[in-house]
XYZ file of N, CA and C in Angstrom:
732
model
N 56.263 28.657 -16.072
C 54.843 28.147 -15.990
C 54.367 27.305 -15.183
N 53.156 26.890 -15.277
C 52.531 25.404 -14.507
C 52.538 24.293 -15.224
N 53.852 23.547 -15.506
C 54.051 22.497 -16.176
C 53.267 21.540 -15.269
N 53.928 21.537 -14.207
C 53.736 20.777 -13.249
C 52.264 20.233 -12.964
N 51.934 21.715 -12.508
C 50.539 21.363 -12.222
C 49.540 21.217 -13.022
N 49.714 21.237 -14.461
C 48.685 20.979 -15.564
C 48.655 19.252 -15.744
N 50.290 19.019 -15.825
C 50.357 17.629 -15.737
C 49.305 16.515 -14.793
N 49.859 17.170 -13.405
C 49.369 16.558 -12.445
C 47.669 16.303 -12.641
N 46.868 17.534 -13.412
C 45.906 17.603 -13.468
C 45.085 17.040 -14.714
N 45.665 17.099 -15.609
C 45.519 15.816 -16.719
C 45.617 14.625 -16.461
N 46.657 14.289 -15.424
C 46.121 12.751 -15.289
C 45.328 12.524 -14.381
N 44.786 12.884 -13.327
C 43.551 13.157 -12.139
C 42.409 13.104 -13.508
N 42.119 13.988 -14.089
C 41.100 14.356 -15.295
C 41.070 13.124 -16.154
N 42.169 12.441 -16.839
C 42.063 11.028 -17.303
C 41.289 9.633 -16.502
N 42.576 9.929 -15.099
C 41.597 8.800 -14.397
C 40.486 9.167 -14.071
N 39.909 10.200 -13.902
C 38.195 10.392 -13.701
C 37.598 9.708 -14.934
N 38.137 10.085 -16.020
C 36.865 9.624 -17.039
C 37.184 8.200 -17.245
N 38.255 7.680 -17.279
C 38.278 6.255 -17.308
C 37.394 5.523 -16.444
N 36.893 5.770 -14.938
C 35.867 5.567 -14.259
C 34.834 6.240 -14.015
N 34.235 7.306 -15.223
C 33.402 8.297 -14.876
C 32.028 7.289 -15.028
N 30.659 7.904 -14.415
C 29.504 7.423 -14.714
C 28.714 8.423 -14.396
N 27.862 8.623 -15.983
C 27.297 7.191 -16.614
C 28.404 6.499 -17.287
N 28.749 5.718 -17.635
C 30.047 4.932 -18.386
C 30.192 5.825 -19.999
N 31.191 5.719 -20.499
C 31.034 6.447 -21.988
C 30.875 5.469 -23.104
N 30.604 5.913 -24.031
C 29.995 4.778 -25.016
C 30.953 3.860 -25.606
N 31.998 4.346 -25.642
C 32.856 3.325 -25.664
C 34.542 3.590 -24.893
N 35.154 2.638 -25.059
C 36.411 2.646 -24.033
C 37.370 3.871 -24.036
N 37.663 4.764 -23.068
C 38.471 5.293 -23.289
C 39.932 4.908 -22.972
N 40.411 5.522 -24.348
C 42.273 4.753 -24.339
C 42.960 5.658 -23.230
N 44.147 4.853 -23.530
C 45.401 5.508 -22.496
C 45.563 6.758 -22.785
N 45.828 7.546 -21.786
C 46.264 8.846 -22.175
C 47.532 9.513 -20.964
N 48.326 9.618 -21.583
C 49.567 9.832 -20.925
C 49.985 11.098 -21.023
N 50.688 12.169 -19.859
C 50.603 13.391 -19.864
C 52.127 13.714 -19.745
N 53.073 14.571 -20.557
C 54.573 14.410 -20.190
C 54.617 15.909 -20.274
N 55.853 16.151 -20.188
C 56.178 17.868 -20.200
C 57.044 18.220 -21.228
N 57.065 19.044 -22.063
C 57.552 19.005 -23.324
C 58.449 19.989 -23.574
N 59.877 20.136 -23.505
C 60.705 21.186 -23.945
C 61.556 21.298 -24.426
N 61.487 20.040 -25.536
C 62.344 19.875 -26.997
C 61.252 19.459 -28.141
N 62.142 19.749 -29.359
C 61.100 19.666 -30.500
C 60.577 17.791 -30.549
N 61.832 17.103 -30.017
C 61.511 15.686 -30.514
C 60.103 15.722 -28.921
N 60.226 15.864 -27.928
C 58.600 15.358 -27.136
C 57.435 15.945 -27.745
N 57.894 17.381 -28.447
C 56.462 17.876 -29.119
C 56.184 16.883 -30.150
N 56.939 16.249 -30.778
C 56.426 15.537 -31.875
C 55.507 13.935 -31.463
N 56.091 13.743 -30.213
C 55.283 12.766 -29.458
C 53.723 13.163 -29.310
N 53.579 14.233 -28.829
C 52.009 14.931 -28.878
C 51.149 14.395 -29.364
N 49.543 14.185 -29.329
C 48.496 14.752 -30.202
C 47.974 15.765 -29.919
N 48.585 16.436 -28.662
C 47.821 17.871 -28.429
C 48.654 18.277 -27.267
N 48.625 19.637 -27.011
C 49.923 20.102 -26.379
C 48.442 21.471 -25.604
N 49.066 21.362 -24.302
C 49.117 22.654 -23.047
C 49.998 23.637 -23.005
N 49.821 24.619 -23.271
C 50.850 25.879 -23.254
C 50.570 26.599 -21.870
N 51.313 26.553 -20.933
C 50.746 26.871 -19.427
C 51.028 28.468 -19.382
N 50.884 28.855 -18.461
C 51.051 30.131 -17.646
C 52.303 30.439 -17.419
N 52.430 31.678 -16.788
C 54.048 32.034 -16.622
C 54.195 33.407 -17.303
N 55.349 33.871 -17.629
C 55.706 35.309 -18.252
C 55.524 34.788 -19.850
N 54.537 35.553 -20.688
C 54.919 35.276 -22.031
C 56.016 35.486 -22.766
N 56.338 36.642 -22.429
C 57.886 37.154 -23.363
C 58.995 36.467 -22.824
N 58.769 35.654 -21.834
C 60.085 34.848 -21.409
C 59.853 33.697 -21.973
N 58.464 32.858 -21.958
C 58.386 31.671 -23.053
C 58.779 31.915 -24.427
N 58.018 33.160 -24.907
C 58.545 33.322 -26.347
C 59.722 33.347 -26.641
N 60.744 33.918 -25.706
C 62.108 34.136 -25.888
C 62.748 32.971 -25.916
N 62.245 31.630 -24.798
C 63.200 30.772 -24.602
C 62.170 29.601 -25.948
N 61.481 29.603 -26.669
C 60.828 28.933 -27.703
C 62.000 29.228 -28.494
N 62.249 30.621 -29.066
C 62.775 31.163 -30.154
C 64.049 30.639 -30.303
N 65.044 30.621 -28.918
C 66.156 30.472 -28.493
C 66.792 28.873 -28.757
N 65.590 28.375 -28.510
C 65.866 26.785 -28.212
C 65.118 26.041 -29.799
N 64.912 27.251 -30.524
C 64.409 26.551 -31.980
C 62.737 25.653 -31.887
N 62.180 25.959 -31.073
C 60.782 25.220 -31.024
C 59.831 26.338 -31.289
N 60.039 27.400 -31.757
C 58.932 28.364 -31.985
C 58.146 28.027 -33.450
N 59.177 27.502 -34.577
C 58.797 27.164 -35.513
C 57.958 25.632 -35.484
N 58.660 25.051 -34.492
C 57.991 23.266 -34.439
C 56.238 23.772 -33.884
N 56.496 24.866 -33.071
C 55.223 24.934 -32.304
C 54.160 25.784 -33.122
N 54.546 26.300 -34.751
C 53.827 26.888 -35.201
C 53.324 25.974 -36.222
N 53.771 25.068 -36.412
C 53.640 24.021 -37.381
C 52.684 23.182 -36.436
N 52.747 22.812 -35.278
C 51.847 21.696 -34.615
C 50.540 22.583 -34.141
N 50.099 23.696 -34.312
C 49.007 24.556 -34.211
C 48.710 24.838 -35.694
N 49.382 25.594 -36.435
C 48.832 26.303 -37.513
C 48.580 25.258 -38.604
N 49.593 24.475 -39.107
C 49.598 23.702 -40.287
C 49.249 21.974 -39.914
N 49.800 21.446 -38.891
C 49.055 20.052 -38.347
C 47.935 20.193 -37.558
N 47.242 21.436 -37.323
C 46.189 21.939 -36.440
C 45.771 20.777 -35.444
N 46.950 20.225 -34.806
C 46.391 19.462 -33.295
C 45.815 20.166 -31.931
N 45.086 19.294 -31.382
C 44.632 20.440 -30.251
C 45.629 21.008 -29.758
N 45.305 22.157 -28.930
C 46.120 22.914 -28.129
C 45.517 24.095 -27.042
N 45.775 24.029 -26.165
C 45.076 24.770 -25.051
C 46.043 25.445 -24.421
N 46.116 27.128 -24.744
C 46.879 28.202 -23.949
C 46.090 28.665 -22.779
N 46.957 28.502 -21.407
C 46.398 29.190 -20.446
C 47.166 30.475 -19.881
N 46.435 31.523 -19.598
C 47.089 33.000 -19.384
C 47.960 33.178 -20.276
N 49.542 33.147 -19.972
C 50.501 33.182 -21.361
C 50.275 32.511 -22.057
N 49.925 31.521 -22.099
C 49.511 30.568 -23.197
C 48.420 31.195 -24.453
N 47.781 31.822 -23.772
C 46.469 32.054 -24.356
C 47.131 33.272 -25.494
N 48.359 33.958 -24.913
C 48.966 35.129 -25.411
C 49.327 34.849 -26.568
N 50.436 33.934 -25.968
C 51.246 33.489 -27.415
C 50.261 32.715 -28.596
N 49.277 32.257 -28.171
C 48.227 31.573 -29.042
C 47.361 32.562 -29.937
N 47.567 34.040 -29.890
C 47.016 35.125 -30.020
C 47.515 35.610 -31.607
N 46.477 35.722 -32.196
C 47.355 36.325 -33.638
C 48.078 38.158 -33.086
N 47.153 38.633 -32.197
C 47.704 39.873 -31.928
C 47.371 40.281 -30.476
N 48.655 40.979 -29.887
C 48.772 41.173 -28.356
C 49.217 42.518 -28.235
N 47.982 43.110 -27.554
C 48.631 44.592 -26.646
C 49.069 44.693 -25.755
N 49.918 45.812 -25.168
C 50.491 45.947 -23.650
C 51.788 45.090 -23.867
N 52.615 44.871 -24.973
C 53.384 43.926 -24.549
C 54.707 44.961 -24.444
N 55.580 44.347 -24.279
C 56.903 45.283 -23.869
C 57.404 45.806 -24.800
N 58.397 46.755 -25.018
C 58.866 47.665 -26.212
C 59.553 46.685 -26.931
N 59.142 46.475 -28.339
C 59.836 45.727 -29.307
C 58.741 44.793 -29.394
N 58.080 44.665 -28.688
C 56.413 43.283 -29.097
C 57.207 42.246 -28.573
N 56.702 40.985 -29.224
C 56.904 39.464 -28.640
C 56.556 38.940 -29.690
N 57.451 37.681 -29.686
C 56.945 36.555 -30.877
C 55.794 35.655 -30.237
N 54.799 35.632 -31.221
C 53.750 34.621 -31.204
C 53.791 33.942 -31.963
N 52.819 32.890 -31.301
C 53.018 31.425 -32.570
C 51.573 31.733 -33.162
N 50.318 32.370 -32.990
C 49.538 32.808 -33.576
C 48.214 31.680 -33.779
N 47.659 31.970 -34.577
C 46.735 30.892 -34.903
C 44.846 31.201 -34.330
N 44.812 31.749 -33.154
C 43.884 32.363 -32.661
C 43.468 33.691 -33.234
N 42.485 33.711 -33.775
C 41.930 35.202 -34.172
C 41.821 36.054 -33.630
N 42.068 36.619 -32.691
C 41.887 37.241 -31.880
C 43.151 38.310 -31.420
N 42.714 39.668 -30.543
C 43.559 40.294 -30.009
C 43.688 40.179 -28.843
N 44.718 40.244 -27.999
C 44.509 40.124 -26.596
C 45.338 40.911 -25.572
N 44.681 41.546 -24.897
C 45.498 42.872 -23.664
C 46.044 42.325 -22.936
N 47.412 41.862 -22.525
C 48.445 41.430 -21.524
C 47.765 42.399 -19.771
N 48.052 41.114 -19.096
C 47.695 41.763 -17.752
C 46.797 42.854 -17.533
N 45.830 42.369 -18.022
C 44.620 43.560 -18.122
C 43.992 43.638 -16.876
N 44.161 42.920 -15.731
C 43.803 43.343 -14.612
C 44.404 43.923 -13.508
N 45.891 44.506 -14.131
C 46.805 44.704 -13.172
C 47.698 43.913 -12.527
N 48.689 44.276 -11.898
C 49.631 43.670 -10.801
C 49.702 42.226 -10.300
N 50.557 41.714 -10.181
C 50.121 40.174 -9.411
C 49.717 40.377 -8.075
N 49.902 41.208 -7.162
C 48.848 41.620 -5.964
C 47.562 41.865 -6.306
N 47.348 42.366 -7.352
C 45.570 42.326 -7.829
C 44.887 40.907 -8.354
N 45.827 39.927 -8.042
C 45.255 38.284 -8.686
C 43.809 38.710 -7.775
N 43.115 37.277 -8.256
C 41.692 37.002 -7.680
C 41.257 35.788 -8.192
N 40.091 35.307 -7.198
C 39.590 34.701 -7.581
C 38.108 34.456 -8.134
N 37.541 34.227 -8.788
C 36.174 34.609 -9.389
C 35.406 33.220 -9.836
N 33.904 32.988 -9.347
C 33.339 31.896 -9.847
C 32.793 31.962 -11.165
N 32.598 31.183 -11.990
C 32.777 31.372 -13.684
C 31.545 30.720 -14.065
N 30.578 31.081 -14.499
C 29.435 30.017 -15.787
C 30.092 29.442 -16.803
N 30.442 28.222 -16.610
C 30.921 27.392 -17.916
C 29.816 26.925 -18.776
N 28.726 26.960 -19.548
C 27.783 25.932 -19.951
C 28.610 25.128 -21.020
N 29.765 25.320 -21.535
C 30.254 24.507 -22.249
C 30.645 22.963 -21.607
N 30.863 23.172 -20.662
C 31.152 21.713 -19.454
C 30.005 21.283 -19.308
N 28.773 21.498 -20.100
C 27.378 20.651 -19.474
C 27.150 19.927 -20.951
N 27.814 20.097 -22.082
C 27.264 19.970 -23.671
C 28.190 18.669 -23.787
N 27.483 17.479 -24.461
C 28.327 16.535 -24.874
C 28.231 15.563 -23.890
N 29.619 14.921 -22.983
C 29.793 13.388 -22.278
C 28.810 13.784 -21.003
N 28.119 12.595 -21.088
C 26.920 12.642 -19.907
C 27.756 12.785 -18.638
N 28.774 11.982 -18.178
C 29.640 12.074 -17.556
C 29.875 13.568 -16.969
N 30.494 14.413 -17.620
C 30.763 15.475 -17.088
C 29.947 16.493 -16.879
N 28.356 16.217 -17.886
C 27.651 17.241 -17.350
C 26.944 17.128 -16.230
N 26.900 15.489 -15.491
C 26.475 15.280 -14.477
C 27.759 16.118 -13.458
N 28.466 16.511 -13.614
C 29.336 16.633 -12.286
C 29.812 18.235 -12.993
N 28.956 18.941 -13.388
C 29.456 20.355 -14.062
C 28.105 21.286 -13.379
N 27.666 20.893 -12.105
C 26.063 22.179 -11.742
C 26.739 23.457 -10.945
N 27.957 23.126 -10.737
C 28.376 24.360 -9.798
C 29.392 25.054 -10.405
N 29.366 26.563 -10.021
C 30.056 27.353 -10.765
C 31.710 27.020 -10.932
N 32.756 27.265 -11.746
C 33.856 27.222 -11.854
C 35.042 28.202 -10.837
N 35.474 27.763 -10.363
C 36.656 28.792 -9.878
C 38.139 29.218 -10.527
N 37.380 30.353 -11.285
C 38.722 31.069 -12.076
C 39.566 31.928 -11.147
N 40.832 31.126 -11.346
C 41.917 31.870 -10.798
C 42.595 32.879 -11.680
N 42.570 34.133 -11.688
C 43.095 35.187 -12.344
C 44.307 35.713 -11.644
N 45.803 35.718 -12.565
C 46.951 36.302 -12.016
C 47.592 37.038 -13.113
N 47.624 38.014 -13.260
C 47.844 38.728 -14.116
C 47.549 38.695 -15.601
N 46.238 38.298 -15.403
C 45.616 37.169 -16.524
C 45.306 38.690 -17.770
N 45.267 38.102 -18.877
C 44.951 38.686 -20.131
C 43.734 38.451 -20.708
N 42.544 39.324 -21.091
C 41.479 39.066 -21.866
C 41.548 39.189 -23.146
N 40.725 38.408 -23.888
C 40.406 39.012 -25.230
C 39.621 40.539 -25.477
N 40.481 41.170 -26.234
C 39.968 42.900 -26.326
C 39.271 42.657 -27.468
N 39.556 42.191 -28.764
C 38.776 42.178 -29.974
C 38.878 40.758 -30.747
N 37.770 40.516 -31.169
C 37.927 39.029 -31.874
C 37.993 39.733 -33.604
N 39.188 39.539 -33.767
C 39.130 39.522 -35.177
C 38.674 39.350 -36.498
N 38.242 39.882 -37.521
C 37.387 39.506 -38.462
C 37.805 38.376 -38.905
N 36.881 37.445 -39.359
C 36.810 35.597 -39.953
C 36.387 35.944 -40.992
N 35.988 37.169 -41.900
C 35.416 36.891 -43.235
C 36.132 35.589 -44.128
N 37.014 35.573 -43.948
C 37.741 34.976 -44.939
C 37.757 33.386 -44.813
N 37.641 33.287 -43.538
C 37.226 31.719 -42.948
C 36.236 31.607 -42.169
N 35.069 32.167 -42.763
C 33.780 31.777 -41.659
C 33.506 30.554 -40.946
N 34.195 29.388 -41.273
C 33.960 28.259 -40.967
C 34.405 28.291 -39.842
N 35.913 28.931 -39.746
C 36.578 28.502 -38.198
C 36.419 29.931 -37.347
N 34.948 30.485 -37.225
C 35.324 31.351 -36.392
C 35.263 31.422 -35.135
N 35.646 32.590 -34.224
C 35.747 32.390 -32.781
C 34.722 32.489 -31.995
N 34.547 31.203 -30.847
C 33.612 30.903 -30.610
C 34.029 31.376 -28.943
N 32.994 32.499 -28.636
C 33.093 32.909 -26.880
C 32.699 31.769 -25.899
N 33.600 31.094 -25.077
C 33.077 29.687 -23.811
C 32.826 30.423 -22.710
N 33.572 31.720 -22.146
C 33.219 32.549 -20.890
C 33.557 33.476 -20.766
N 32.608 34.516 -19.852
C 33.019 36.043 -19.648
C 33.121 35.810 -18.410
N 33.783 37.089 -17.919
C 33.755 37.400 -16.734
C 32.762 38.820 -16.472
N 31.778 38.730 -15.659
C 30.798 39.246 -15.640
C 30.950 40.629 -14.857
N 30.181 41.976 -14.979
C 30.585 43.036 -14.013
C 31.729 43.827 -14.230
N 32.458 43.515 -15.283
C 33.523 44.260 -15.670
C 33.690 45.069 -16.911
N 34.151 45.928 -17.283
C 34.220 46.182 -18.635
C 34.798 45.618 -19.480
N 33.584 45.180 -20.889
C 34.346 44.669 -21.832
C 35.100 45.507 -22.756
N 36.231 44.712 -23.114
C 37.145 45.454 -24.204
C 36.853 44.165 -25.469
N 35.847 43.792 -25.757
C 35.961 42.682 -26.961
C 34.287 42.670 -27.723
N 34.787 42.531 -28.790
C 33.347 42.552 -29.613
C 33.336 42.394 -31.021
N 33.261 41.801 -31.869
C 33.315 41.436 -33.524
C 33.284 43.042 -33.973
N 34.544 43.205 -34.431
C 34.710 44.249 -35.089
C 34.453 46.005 -34.330
N 34.263 45.392 -32.974
C 33.892 46.730 -31.954
C 34.692 47.140 -31.153
N 35.091 48.644 -31.230
C 36.553 49.067 -30.423
C 35.892 49.173 -29.017
N 36.792 49.234 -28.319
C 36.668 48.786 -26.569
C 35.468 50.205 -26.270
N 35.926 51.160 -26.965
C 35.244 52.288 -26.243
C 33.628 52.251 -26.789
N 33.289 51.459 -27.436
C 31.821 51.264 -28.330
C 31.078 50.074 -27.721
N 32.349 49.125 -27.250
C 31.241 47.983 -26.981
C 30.765 47.564 -25.625
N 29.670 47.226 -25.683
C 28.529 46.844 -24.580
C 28.940 46.584 -23.199
N 29.114 47.285 -22.245
C 29.423 46.963 -21.126
C 29.089 45.914 -20.042
N 27.967 45.826 -20.823
C 27.033 44.579 -19.597
C 27.811 43.280 -20.420
N 28.666 43.332 -20.865
C 28.700 41.984 -21.454
C 29.782 41.419 -20.618
N 30.894 41.714 -20.604
C 31.519 41.433 -19.298
C 33.084 41.031 -20.482
N 33.941 40.832 -19.427
C 35.395 40.326 -20.198
C 35.414 39.041 -20.693
N 35.865 38.958 -21.823
C 36.058 37.272 -22.306
C 36.985 36.858 -21.986
N 37.089 35.820 -20.814
C 38.264 35.157 -20.767
C 38.358 33.311 -21.201
N 37.409 33.293 -22.077
C 37.808 31.827 -22.771
C 37.223 31.874 -24.052
N 37.888 31.302 -24.998
C 37.507 31.028 -26.280
C 38.108 29.893 -26.931
N 37.220 29.643 -27.942
C 37.755 27.872 -29.157
C 37.617 28.893 -30.307
N 38.959 28.213 -31.345
C 38.699 28.517 -32.483
C 39.216 27.011 -33.147
N 38.176 26.739 -33.680
C 39.075 25.220 -34.537
C 39.596 24.656 -33.578
N 40.800 24.024 -34.088
C 41.491 23.526 -32.827
C 42.445 23.994 -31.774
N 42.101 25.098 -31.232
C 42.878 26.335 -30.674
C 41.804 26.290 -29.036
N 42.049 26.305 -28.423
C 41.173 26.638 -27.047
C 41.922 27.701 -25.919
N 41.609 28.437 -25.339
C 42.348 29.616 -24.715
C 41.649 29.803 -23.488
N 42.288 29.914 -22.266
C 41.710 30.793 -21.070
C 42.540 31.716 -20.220
N 42.124 32.595 -19.932
C 42.631 33.569 -19.208
C 42.914 33.525 -17.886
N 42.841 32.093 -17.337
C 42.650 32.092 -16.060
C 43.285 30.699 -15.658
N 43.697 29.993 -14.679
C 44.404 28.740 -14.383
C 43.669 27.690 -14.036
N 43.269 26.902 -14.502
C 42.809 26.140 -13.956
C 43.901 24.835 -13.442
N 44.882 24.774 -14.023
C 45.990 23.892 -12.944
C 46.275 24.534 -11.804
N 45.417 25.954 -11.122
C 46.201 25.901 -9.983
C 44.673 25.612 -8.803
N 43.753 24.838 -9.319
C 42.881 24.519 -8.509
C 42.566 22.881 -8.533
N 41.726 22.329 -7.696
C 41.507 20.879 -7.608
C 40.305 20.520 -8.565
N 39.984 21.537 -9.598
C 39.113 20.863 -10.304
C 39.336 20.288 -11.489
N 39.151 19.415 -11.850
C 39.363 18.890 -13.167
C 38.545 18.601 -14.320
N 37.361 19.881 -13.957
C 36.218 19.681 -15.177
C 37.006 20.193 -16.614
N 37.538 21.210 -16.442
C 38.033 21.829 -17.644
C 39.018 20.755 -18.265
N 39.972 20.320 -17.543
C 40.843 19.601 -18.363
C 40.173 18.198 -18.580
N 38.927 17.424 -18.094
C 38.485 16.593 -18.446
C 37.159 16.921 -19.917
N 36.772 17.939 -19.497
C 36.281 18.169 -21.086
C 37.649 18.480 -22.104
N 38.608 18.921 -21.816
C 39.645 19.246 -22.796
C 40.174 17.943 -23.448
N 40.300 17.167 -22.397
C 40.586 15.778 -23.300
C 39.643 15.081 -24.031
N 38.070 15.282 -23.764
C 37.410 14.473 -24.337
C 37.430 15.173 -25.786
N 37.688 16.475 -26.119
C 38.051 16.890 -27.371
C 39.086 16.363 -27.882
N 40.367 16.215 -27.325
C 41.045 15.821 -27.697
C 40.958 14.031 -28.409
N 40.335 13.501 -27.691
C 40.007 12.272 -28.137
C 39.280 12.319 -29.238
N 37.888 13.243 -29.253
C 37.335 13.105 -30.715
C 38.369 13.739 -31.814
N 39.350 14.617 -31.564
C 40.203 14.697 -32.408
C 40.868 13.966 -32.961
N 41.589 13.035 -32.369
C 42.513 11.982 -32.746
C 41.381 10.901 -33.493
N 40.456 10.651 -32.771
C 39.771 9.484 -33.524
C 39.567 10.155 -34.931
N 38.948 11.082 -35.070
C 38.756 11.376 -36.366
C 39.657 11.373 -37.454
N 40.989 12.086 -36.912
C 42.011 11.644 -37.532
C 42.374 10.347 -38.364
N 42.280 9.174 -37.266
C 42.528 7.955 -37.354
C 41.537 7.166 -38.142
N 40.299 7.826 -38.095
C 39.394 7.329 -39.166
C 39.382 7.853 -40.405
N 40.118 8.735 -40.536
C 39.874 9.479 -41.865
C 40.413 8.680 -42.942
């Protein structure tokens, strides 16, 4: 997975936030980005990015190394901020289609069903401009930097096939943050892929409470905007816990 790439872009985003204009209303705390491969390293974290790669392999390694249950506790019990990209998004989903025979262990917590490898094989990977209005909400410095489309890198990418019912927990409904236009959608609240509105586009970024997921790979670009936005979300979460 893209551990190194995520770490580097997170550090660049943190450095940008520390000096961004207009200035933040309060000083930015120091942000340290580390790679996590053990439970001890996970316990050090206030937030977590689960990178892309092969989701079945990541799931197998996490299970074999004893990390699967600590990851579930991190996401669903402690409810710390977590962001999954591509394979990471699959692992955070409550359900996944097109898995290998026998299925795969999921971390879960995100009330969606995803469709793995939705766009085909590696050679069918592509880059597409995405409109991400959520980047312009909140922080003034980020808003000022977010006038251009975002370059979405899709590599054997999943999509959100269906948003699962949240009737039992209406306060934590799934928020659609980005769609890839011009392609047949497979997702809608309580609607099957055969009856969903084709004009909507494929859902490629969602958020539910502490969980953020993208089908594409921001870490494979030089664009820090999503990492900066997510770090701001993390800082808000940490501040709310500290003041509680």
